PDB file of C-alpha atoms and ligand atoms in Angstrom:
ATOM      1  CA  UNK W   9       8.008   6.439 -14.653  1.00  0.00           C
ATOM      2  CA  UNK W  10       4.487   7.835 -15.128  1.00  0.00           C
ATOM      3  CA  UNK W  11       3.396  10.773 -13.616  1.00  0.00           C
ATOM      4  CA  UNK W  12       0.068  11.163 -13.576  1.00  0.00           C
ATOM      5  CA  UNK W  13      -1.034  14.753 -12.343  1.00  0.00           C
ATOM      6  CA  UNK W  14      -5.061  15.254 -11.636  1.00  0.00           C
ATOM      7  CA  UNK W  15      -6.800  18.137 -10.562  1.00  0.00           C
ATOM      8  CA  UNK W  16      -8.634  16.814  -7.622  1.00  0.00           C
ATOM      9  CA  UNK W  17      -8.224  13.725  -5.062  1.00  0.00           C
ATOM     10  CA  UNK W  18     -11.538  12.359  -6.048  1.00  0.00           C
ATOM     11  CA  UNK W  19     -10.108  12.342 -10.016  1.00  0.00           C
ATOM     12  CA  UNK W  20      -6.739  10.422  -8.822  1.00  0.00           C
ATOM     13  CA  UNK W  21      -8.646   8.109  -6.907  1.00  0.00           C
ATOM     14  CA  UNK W  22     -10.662   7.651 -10.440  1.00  0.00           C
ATOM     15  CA  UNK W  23      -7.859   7.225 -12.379  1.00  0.00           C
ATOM     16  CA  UNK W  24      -6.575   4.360  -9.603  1.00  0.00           C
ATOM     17  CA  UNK W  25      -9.644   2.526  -9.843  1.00  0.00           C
ATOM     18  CA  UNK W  26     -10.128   2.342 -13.160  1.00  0.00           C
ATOM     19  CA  UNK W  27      -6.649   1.272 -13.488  1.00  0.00           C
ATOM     20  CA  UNK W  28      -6.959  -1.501 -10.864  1.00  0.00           C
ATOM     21  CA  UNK W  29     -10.615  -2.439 -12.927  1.00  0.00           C
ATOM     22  CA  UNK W  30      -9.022  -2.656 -16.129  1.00  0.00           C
ATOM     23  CA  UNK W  31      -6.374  -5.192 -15.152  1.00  0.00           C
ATOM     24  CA  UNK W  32      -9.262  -7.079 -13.519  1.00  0.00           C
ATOM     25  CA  UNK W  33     -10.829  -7.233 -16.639  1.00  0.00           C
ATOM     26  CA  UNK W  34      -8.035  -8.448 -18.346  1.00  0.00           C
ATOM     27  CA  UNK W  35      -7.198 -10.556 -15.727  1.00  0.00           C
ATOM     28  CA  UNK W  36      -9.512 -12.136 -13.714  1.00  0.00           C
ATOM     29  CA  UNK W  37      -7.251 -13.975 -11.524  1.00  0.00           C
ATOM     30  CA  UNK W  38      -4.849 -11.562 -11.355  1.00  0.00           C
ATOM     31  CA  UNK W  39      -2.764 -10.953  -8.085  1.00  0.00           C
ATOM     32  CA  UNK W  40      -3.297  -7.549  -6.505  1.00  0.00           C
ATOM     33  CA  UNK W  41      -1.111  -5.847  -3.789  1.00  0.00           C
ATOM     34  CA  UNK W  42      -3.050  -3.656  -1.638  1.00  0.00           C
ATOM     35  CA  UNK W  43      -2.047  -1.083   0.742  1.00  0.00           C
ATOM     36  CA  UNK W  44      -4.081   0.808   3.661  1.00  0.00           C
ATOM     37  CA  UNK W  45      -3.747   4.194   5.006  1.00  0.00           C
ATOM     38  CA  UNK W  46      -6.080   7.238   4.368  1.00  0.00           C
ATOM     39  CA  UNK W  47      -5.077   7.864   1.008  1.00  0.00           C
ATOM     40  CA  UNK W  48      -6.923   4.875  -0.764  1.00  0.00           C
ATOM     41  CA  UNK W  49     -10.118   4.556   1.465  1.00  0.00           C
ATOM     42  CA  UNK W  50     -12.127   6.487  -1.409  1.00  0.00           C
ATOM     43  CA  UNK W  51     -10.699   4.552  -4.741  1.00  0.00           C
ATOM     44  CA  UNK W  52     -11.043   1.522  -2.881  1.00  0.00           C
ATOM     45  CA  UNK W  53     -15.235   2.758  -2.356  1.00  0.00           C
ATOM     46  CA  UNK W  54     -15.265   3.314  -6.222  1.00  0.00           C
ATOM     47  CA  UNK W  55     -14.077  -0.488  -6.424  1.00  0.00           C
ATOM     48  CA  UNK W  56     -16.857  -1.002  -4.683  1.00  0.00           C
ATOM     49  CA  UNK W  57     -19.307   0.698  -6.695  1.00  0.00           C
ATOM     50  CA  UNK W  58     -17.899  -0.735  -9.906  1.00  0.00           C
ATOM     51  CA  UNK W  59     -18.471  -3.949  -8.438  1.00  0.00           C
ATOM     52  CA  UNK W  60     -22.243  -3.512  -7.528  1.00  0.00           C
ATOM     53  CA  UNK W  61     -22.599  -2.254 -11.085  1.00  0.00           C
ATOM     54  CA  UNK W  62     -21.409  -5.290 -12.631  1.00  0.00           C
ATOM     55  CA  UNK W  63     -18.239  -3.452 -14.101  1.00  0.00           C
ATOM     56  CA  UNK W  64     -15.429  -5.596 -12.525  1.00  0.00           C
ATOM     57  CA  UNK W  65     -15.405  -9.111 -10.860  1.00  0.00           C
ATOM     58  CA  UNK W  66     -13.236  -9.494  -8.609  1.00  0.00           C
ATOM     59  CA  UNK W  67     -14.249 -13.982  -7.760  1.00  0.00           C
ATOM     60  CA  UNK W  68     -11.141 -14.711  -8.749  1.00  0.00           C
ATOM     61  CA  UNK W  69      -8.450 -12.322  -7.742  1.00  0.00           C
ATOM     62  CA  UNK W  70      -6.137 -13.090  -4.835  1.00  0.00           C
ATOM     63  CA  UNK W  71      -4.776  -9.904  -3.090  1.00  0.00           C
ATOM     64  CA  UNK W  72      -1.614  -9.638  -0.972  1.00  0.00           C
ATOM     65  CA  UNK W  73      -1.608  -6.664   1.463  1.00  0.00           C
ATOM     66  CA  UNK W  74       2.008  -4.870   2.129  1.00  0.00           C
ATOM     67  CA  UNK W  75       1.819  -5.209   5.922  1.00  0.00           C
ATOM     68  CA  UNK W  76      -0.192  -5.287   9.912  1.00  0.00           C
ATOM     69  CA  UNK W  77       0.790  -3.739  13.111  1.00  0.00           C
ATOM     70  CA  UNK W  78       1.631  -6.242  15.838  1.00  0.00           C
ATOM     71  CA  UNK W  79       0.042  -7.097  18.753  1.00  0.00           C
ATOM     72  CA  UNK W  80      -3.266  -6.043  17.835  1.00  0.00           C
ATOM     73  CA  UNK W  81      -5.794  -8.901  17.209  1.00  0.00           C
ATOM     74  CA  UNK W  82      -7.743  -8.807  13.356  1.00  0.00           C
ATOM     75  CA  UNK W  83     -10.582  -8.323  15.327  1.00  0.00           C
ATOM     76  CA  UNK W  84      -9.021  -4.797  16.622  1.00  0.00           C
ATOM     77  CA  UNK W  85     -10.547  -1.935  14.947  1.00  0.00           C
ATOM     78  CA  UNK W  86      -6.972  -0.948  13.642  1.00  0.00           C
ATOM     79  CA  UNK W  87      -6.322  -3.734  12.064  1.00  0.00           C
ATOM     80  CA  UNK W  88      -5.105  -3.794   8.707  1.00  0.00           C
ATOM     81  CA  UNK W  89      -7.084  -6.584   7.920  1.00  0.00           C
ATOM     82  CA  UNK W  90      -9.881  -5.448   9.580  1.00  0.00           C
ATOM     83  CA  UNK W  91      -9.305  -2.129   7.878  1.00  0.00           C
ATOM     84  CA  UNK W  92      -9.123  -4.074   4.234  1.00  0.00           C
ATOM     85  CA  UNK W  93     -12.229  -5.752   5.312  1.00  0.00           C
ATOM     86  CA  UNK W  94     -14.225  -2.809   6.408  1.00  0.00           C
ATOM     87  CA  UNK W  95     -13.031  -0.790   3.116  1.00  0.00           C
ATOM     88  CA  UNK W  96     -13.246  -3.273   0.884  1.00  0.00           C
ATOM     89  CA  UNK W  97     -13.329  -7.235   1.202  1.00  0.00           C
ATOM     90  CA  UNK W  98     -16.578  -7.272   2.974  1.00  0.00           C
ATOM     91  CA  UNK W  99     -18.610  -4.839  -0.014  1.00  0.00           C
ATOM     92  CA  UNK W 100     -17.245  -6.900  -2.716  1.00  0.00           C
ATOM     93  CA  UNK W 101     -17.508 -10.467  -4.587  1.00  0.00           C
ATOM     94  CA  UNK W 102     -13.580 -11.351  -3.848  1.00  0.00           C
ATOM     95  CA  UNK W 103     -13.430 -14.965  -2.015  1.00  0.00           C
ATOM     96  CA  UNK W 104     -11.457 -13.936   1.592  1.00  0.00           C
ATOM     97  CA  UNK W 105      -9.790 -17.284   1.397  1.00  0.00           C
ATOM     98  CA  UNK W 106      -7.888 -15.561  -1.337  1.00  0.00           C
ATOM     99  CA  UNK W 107      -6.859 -12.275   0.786  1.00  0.00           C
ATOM    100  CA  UNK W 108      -3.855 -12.197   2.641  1.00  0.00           C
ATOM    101  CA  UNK W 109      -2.543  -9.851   4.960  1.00  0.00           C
ATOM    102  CA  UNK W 110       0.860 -10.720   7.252  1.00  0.00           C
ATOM    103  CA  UNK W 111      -0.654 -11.803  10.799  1.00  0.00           C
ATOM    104  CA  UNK W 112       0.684  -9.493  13.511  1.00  0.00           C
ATOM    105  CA  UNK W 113      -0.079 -12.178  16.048  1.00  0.00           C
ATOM    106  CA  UNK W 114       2.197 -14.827  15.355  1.00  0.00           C
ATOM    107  CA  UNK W 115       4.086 -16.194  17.212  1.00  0.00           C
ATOM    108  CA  UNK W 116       7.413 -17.322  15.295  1.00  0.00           C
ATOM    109  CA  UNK W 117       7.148 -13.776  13.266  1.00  0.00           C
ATOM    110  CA  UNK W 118      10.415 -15.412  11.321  1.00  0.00           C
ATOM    111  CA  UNK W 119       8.346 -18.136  10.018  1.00  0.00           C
ATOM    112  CA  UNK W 120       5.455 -15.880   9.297  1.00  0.00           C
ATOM    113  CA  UNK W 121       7.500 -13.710   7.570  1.00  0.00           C
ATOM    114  CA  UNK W 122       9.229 -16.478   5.759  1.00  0.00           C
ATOM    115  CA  UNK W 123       5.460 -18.132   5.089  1.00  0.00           C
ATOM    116  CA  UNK W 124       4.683 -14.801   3.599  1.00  0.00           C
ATOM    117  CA  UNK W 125       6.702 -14.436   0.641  1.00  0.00           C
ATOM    118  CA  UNK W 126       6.643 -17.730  -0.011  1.00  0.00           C
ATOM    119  CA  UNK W 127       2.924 -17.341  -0.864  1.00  0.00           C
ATOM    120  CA  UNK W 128       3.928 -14.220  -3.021  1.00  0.00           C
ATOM    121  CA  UNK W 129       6.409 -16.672  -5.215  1.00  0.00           C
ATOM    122  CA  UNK W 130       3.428 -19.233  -5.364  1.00  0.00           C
ATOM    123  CA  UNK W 131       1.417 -16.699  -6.611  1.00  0.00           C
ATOM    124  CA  UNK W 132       3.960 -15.930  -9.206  1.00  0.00           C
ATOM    125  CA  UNK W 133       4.273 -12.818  -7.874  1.00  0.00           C
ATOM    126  CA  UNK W 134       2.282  -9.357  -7.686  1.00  0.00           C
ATOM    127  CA  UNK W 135       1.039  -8.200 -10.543  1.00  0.00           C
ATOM    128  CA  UNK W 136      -0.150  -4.419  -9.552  1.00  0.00           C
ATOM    129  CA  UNK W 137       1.302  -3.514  -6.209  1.00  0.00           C
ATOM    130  CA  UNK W 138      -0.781  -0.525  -5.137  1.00  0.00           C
ATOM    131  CA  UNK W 139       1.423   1.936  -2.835  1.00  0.00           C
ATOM    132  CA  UNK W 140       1.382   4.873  -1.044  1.00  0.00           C
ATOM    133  CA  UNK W 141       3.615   6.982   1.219  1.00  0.00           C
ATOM    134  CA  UNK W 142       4.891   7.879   4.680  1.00  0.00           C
ATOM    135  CA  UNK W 143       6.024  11.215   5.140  1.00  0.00           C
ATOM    136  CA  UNK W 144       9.245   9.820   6.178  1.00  0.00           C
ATOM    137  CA  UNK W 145       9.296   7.922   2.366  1.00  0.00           C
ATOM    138  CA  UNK W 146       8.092   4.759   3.763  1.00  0.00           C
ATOM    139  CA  UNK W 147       6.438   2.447   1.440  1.00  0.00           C
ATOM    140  CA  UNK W 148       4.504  -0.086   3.031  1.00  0.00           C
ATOM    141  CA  UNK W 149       6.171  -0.252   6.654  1.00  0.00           C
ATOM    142  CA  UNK W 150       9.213   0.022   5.323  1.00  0.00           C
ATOM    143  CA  UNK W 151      10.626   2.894   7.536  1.00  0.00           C
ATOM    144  CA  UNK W 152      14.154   4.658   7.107  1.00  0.00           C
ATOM    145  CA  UNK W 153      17.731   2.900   7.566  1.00  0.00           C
ATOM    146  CA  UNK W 154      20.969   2.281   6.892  1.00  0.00           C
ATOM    147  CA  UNK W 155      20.052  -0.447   3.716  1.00  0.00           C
ATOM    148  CA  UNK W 156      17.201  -1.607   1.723  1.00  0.00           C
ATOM    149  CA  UNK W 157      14.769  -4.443   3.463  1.00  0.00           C
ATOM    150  CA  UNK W 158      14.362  -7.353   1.168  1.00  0.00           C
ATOM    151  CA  UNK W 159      11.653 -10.390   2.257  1.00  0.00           C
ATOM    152  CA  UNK W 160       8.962  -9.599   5.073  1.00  0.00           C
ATOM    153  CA  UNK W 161       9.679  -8.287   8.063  1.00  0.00           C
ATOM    154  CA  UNK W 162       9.188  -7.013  11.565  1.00  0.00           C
ATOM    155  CA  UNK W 163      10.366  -3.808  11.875  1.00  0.00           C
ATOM    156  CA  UNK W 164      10.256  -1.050  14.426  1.00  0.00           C
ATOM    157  CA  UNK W 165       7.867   1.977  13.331  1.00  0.00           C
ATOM    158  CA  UNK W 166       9.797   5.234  13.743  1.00  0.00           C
ATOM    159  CA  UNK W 167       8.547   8.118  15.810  1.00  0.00           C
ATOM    160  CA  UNK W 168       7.041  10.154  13.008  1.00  0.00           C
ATOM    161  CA  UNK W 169       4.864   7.103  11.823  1.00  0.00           C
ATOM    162  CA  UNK W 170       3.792   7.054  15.554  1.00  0.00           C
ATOM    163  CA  UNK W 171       2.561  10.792  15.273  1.00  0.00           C
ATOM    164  CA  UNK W 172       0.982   9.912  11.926  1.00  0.00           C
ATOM    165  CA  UNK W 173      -0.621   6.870  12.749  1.00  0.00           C
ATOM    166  CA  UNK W 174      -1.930   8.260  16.439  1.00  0.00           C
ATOM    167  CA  UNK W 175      -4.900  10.100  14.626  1.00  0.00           C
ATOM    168  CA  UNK W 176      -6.752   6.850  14.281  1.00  0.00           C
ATOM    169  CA  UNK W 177      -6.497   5.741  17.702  1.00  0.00           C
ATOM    170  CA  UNK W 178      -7.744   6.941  20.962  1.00  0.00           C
ATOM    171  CA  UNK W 179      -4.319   7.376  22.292  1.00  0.00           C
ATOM    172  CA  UNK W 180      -1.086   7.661  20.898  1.00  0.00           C
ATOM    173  CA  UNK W 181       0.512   5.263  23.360  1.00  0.00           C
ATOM    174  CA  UNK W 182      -1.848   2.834  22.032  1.00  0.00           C
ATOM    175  CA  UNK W 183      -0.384   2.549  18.412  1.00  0.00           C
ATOM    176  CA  UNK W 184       1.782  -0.359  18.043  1.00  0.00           C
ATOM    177  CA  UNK W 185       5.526   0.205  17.618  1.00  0.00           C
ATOM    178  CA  UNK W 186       5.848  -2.710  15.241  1.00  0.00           C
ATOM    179  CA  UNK W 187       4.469  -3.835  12.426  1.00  0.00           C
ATOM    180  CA  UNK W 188       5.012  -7.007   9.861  1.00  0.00           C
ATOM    181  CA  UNK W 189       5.951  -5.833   6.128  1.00  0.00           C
ATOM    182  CA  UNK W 190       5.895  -6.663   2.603  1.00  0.00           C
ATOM    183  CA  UNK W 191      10.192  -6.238   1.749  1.00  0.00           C
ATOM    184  CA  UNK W 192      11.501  -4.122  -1.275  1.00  0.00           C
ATOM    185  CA  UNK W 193      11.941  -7.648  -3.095  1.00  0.00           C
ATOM    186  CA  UNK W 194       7.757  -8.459  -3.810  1.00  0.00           C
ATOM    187  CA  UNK W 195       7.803  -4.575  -4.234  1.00  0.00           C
ATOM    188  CA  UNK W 196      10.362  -4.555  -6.775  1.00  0.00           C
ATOM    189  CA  UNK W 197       9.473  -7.615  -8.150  1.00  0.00           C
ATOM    190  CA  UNK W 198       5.609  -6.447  -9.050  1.00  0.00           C
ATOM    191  CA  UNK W 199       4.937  -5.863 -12.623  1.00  0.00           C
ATOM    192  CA  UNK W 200       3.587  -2.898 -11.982  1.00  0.00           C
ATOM    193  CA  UNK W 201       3.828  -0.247  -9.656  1.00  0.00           C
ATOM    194  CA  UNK W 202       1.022   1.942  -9.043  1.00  0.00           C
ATOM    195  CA  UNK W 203       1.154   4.733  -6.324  1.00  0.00           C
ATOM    196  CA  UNK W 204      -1.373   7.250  -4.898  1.00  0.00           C
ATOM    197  CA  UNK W 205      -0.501  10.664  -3.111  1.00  0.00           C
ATOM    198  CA  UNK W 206      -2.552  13.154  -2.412  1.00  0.00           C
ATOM    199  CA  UNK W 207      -1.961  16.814  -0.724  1.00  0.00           C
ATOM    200  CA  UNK W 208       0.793  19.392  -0.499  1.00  0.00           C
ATOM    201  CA  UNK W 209       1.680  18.054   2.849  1.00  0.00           C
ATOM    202  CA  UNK W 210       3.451  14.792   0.547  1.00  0.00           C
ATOM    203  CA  UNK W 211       5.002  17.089  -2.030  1.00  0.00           C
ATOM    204  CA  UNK W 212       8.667  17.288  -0.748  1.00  0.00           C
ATOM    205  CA  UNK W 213       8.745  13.931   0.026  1.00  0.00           C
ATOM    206  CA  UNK W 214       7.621  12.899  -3.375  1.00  0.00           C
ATOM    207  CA  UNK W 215      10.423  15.194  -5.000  1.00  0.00           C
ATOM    208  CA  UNK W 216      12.983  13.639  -2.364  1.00  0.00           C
ATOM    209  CA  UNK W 217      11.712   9.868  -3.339  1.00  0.00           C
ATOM    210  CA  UNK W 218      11.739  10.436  -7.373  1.00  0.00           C
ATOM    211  CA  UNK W 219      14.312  13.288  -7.925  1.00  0.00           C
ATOM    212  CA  UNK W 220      16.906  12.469  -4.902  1.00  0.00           C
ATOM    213  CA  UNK W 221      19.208   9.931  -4.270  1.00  0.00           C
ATOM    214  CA  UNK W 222      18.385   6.120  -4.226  1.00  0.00           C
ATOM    215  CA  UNK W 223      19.004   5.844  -0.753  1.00  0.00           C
ATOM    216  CA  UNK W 224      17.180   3.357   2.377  1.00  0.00           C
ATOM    217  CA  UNK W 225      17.211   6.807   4.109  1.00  0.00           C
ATOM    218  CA  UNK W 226      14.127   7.682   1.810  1.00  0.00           C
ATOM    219  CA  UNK W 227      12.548   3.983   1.063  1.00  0.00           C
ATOM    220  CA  UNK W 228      10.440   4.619  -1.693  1.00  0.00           C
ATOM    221  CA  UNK W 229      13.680   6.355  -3.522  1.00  0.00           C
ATOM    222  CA  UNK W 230      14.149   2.344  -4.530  1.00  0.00           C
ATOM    223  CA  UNK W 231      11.364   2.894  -6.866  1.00  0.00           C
ATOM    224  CA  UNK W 232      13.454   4.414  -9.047  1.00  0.00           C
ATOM    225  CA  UNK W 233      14.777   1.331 -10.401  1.00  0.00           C
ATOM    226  CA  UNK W 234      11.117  -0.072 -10.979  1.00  0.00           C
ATOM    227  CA  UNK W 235      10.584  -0.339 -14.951  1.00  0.00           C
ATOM    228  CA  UNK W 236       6.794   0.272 -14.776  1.00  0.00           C
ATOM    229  CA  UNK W 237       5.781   2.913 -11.992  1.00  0.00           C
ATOM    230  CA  UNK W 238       2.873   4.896 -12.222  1.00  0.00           C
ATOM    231  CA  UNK W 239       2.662   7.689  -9.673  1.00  0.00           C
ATOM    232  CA  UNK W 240      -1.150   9.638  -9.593  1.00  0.00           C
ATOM    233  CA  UNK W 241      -1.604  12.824  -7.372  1.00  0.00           C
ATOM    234  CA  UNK W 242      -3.116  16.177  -7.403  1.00  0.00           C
ATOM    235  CA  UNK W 243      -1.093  19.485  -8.190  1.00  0.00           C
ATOM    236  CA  UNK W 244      -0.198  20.102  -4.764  1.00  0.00           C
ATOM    237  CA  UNK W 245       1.260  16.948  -4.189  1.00  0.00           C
ATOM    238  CA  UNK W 246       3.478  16.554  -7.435  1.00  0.00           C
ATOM    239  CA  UNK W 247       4.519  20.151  -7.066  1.00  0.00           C
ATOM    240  CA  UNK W 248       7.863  19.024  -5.966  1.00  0.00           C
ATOM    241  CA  UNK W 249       8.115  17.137  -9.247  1.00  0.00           C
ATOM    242  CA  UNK W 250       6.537  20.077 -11.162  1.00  0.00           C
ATOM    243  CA  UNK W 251       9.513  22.404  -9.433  1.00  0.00           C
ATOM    244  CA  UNK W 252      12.132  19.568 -11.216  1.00  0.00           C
ATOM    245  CA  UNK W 253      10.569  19.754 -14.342  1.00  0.00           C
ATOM    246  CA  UNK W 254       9.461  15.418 -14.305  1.00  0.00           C
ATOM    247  CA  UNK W 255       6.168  16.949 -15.197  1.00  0.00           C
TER     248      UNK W 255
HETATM  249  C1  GLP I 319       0.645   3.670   6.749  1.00  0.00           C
HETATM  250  C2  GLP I 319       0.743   2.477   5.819  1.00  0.00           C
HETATM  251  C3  GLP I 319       1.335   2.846   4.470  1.00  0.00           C
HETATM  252  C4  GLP I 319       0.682   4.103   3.941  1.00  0.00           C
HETATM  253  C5  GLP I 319       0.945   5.230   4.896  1.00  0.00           C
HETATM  254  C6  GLP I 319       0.437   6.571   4.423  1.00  0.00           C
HETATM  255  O1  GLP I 319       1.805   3.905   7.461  1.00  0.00           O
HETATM  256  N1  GLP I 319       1.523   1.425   6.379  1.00  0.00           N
HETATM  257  O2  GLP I 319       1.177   1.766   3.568  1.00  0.00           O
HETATM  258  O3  GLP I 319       1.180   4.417   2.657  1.00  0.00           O
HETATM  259  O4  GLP I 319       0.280   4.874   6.121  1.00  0.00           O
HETATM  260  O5  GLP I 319      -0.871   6.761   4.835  1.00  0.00           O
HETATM  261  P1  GLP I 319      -1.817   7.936   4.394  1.00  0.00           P
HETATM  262  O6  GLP I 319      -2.307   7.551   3.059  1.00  0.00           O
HETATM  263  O7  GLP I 319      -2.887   7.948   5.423  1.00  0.00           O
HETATM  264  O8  GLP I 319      -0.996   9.192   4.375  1.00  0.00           O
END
């Protein structure tokens, strides 16, 4: 793994976006995995920025996103695709034929799921999967239990997701207690892992996730076995790591 250890937020989320640019570059019509949350809304702005200066193209990149809440429309302001949309798809040249995100409103969620990774293997897979984490360890919705998730999805979002997830709604009974996601297989199987943490408030859960055991108690722990991770944060939230001596 590559630990990556910035002085500032605003530098990590540099250092992610040039990364993400640079494989564009390379490869035009490469296959991204994106990921929502707080943590990337400001690397995914200096995508945008790039983009307006003619630095990156993104015409022919197809993204995957790692999951959606269901039972909220796309329309809903809480959306993940509305969220990838408002953030990013809408600022930027990327064709949103070629954006995908798992769609909380279906109504066989087995065959959605199933319809999912299927587009993932067409694809030929992910070839950056961008990531970043729940305080509980979850990686994408991938919450605690008793073994590792493999294809998409439905799973039941766990109490402290809830709590963390409440701030962007009006209510807290309105956040969805499911959500579709990405499995530890296209997560595993991604050529390259790239995650972003920010903030002291993620530092023990980063030392429990790349120090402790591999266990589905802590989800991202799986990420262990990934040959190319790349994990970017500030001091405060790779001081866990910093207290193990992995940096
Ligand atoms: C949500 C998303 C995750 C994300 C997590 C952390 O639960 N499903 O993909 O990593 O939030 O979000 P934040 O970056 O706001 O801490």
């Amino acid at each position: 793994m590559k630990v990556v250890v910035t002085k500032s937020y605003d530098e990590s989320c540099a250092y992610v976006a040039d990364m993400i640019c640079k494989l564009v570059n390379e490869k035009p019509n490469c296959k991204l995995g994106l990921a929502t949350g707080g943590t990337p809304v400001p690397m995914y702005k200096k995508l945008i920025e790039a983009n307006k200066a003619g630095k990156v193209d993104f015409a022919q990149v197809r993204t995957v996103n790692l999951d959606e809440y269901c039972g909220i429309p796309e329309t809903h302001d809480q959306s993940y695709r509305y969220f990838m949309n408002t953030n990013l798809f809408d600022h930027i040249d990327i064709d949103k034929a070629n954006t995908y995100v798992p769609n909380g409103m279906a109504e066989d969620v087995d065959a959605e799921c199933a319809a999912y990774d299927e587009r993932i293997q067409e694809f030929g897979g992910i070839d950056l999967q961008l990531l970043g984490i729940g305080h509980d360890g979850h990686i994408g919705f991938n919450e605690p239990a008793d073994h590792f998730s493999c294809g998409t999805n439905c799973v039941e979002l766990t109490d402290m997701t809830i709590d963390a997830n409440a701030r962007f709604f009006a209510n807290r009974d309105d956040v969805p207690r499911q959500a579709l996601t990405m499995g530890m297989q296209a997560i595993m199987q991604a050529k390259a892992v790239l995650m972003v943490v920010s903030g002291a408030d993620k530092a023990e859960i980063i030392r429990k996730s790349f120090c402790g055991p591999i266990t589905p108690e802590v989800p991202a722990s799986i990420l262990q076995l990934h040959p190319n991770v790349t994990l970017v944060g500030d001091e405060a939230a790779l001081a866990g790591l910093k207290e193990e001596g992995l940096v």
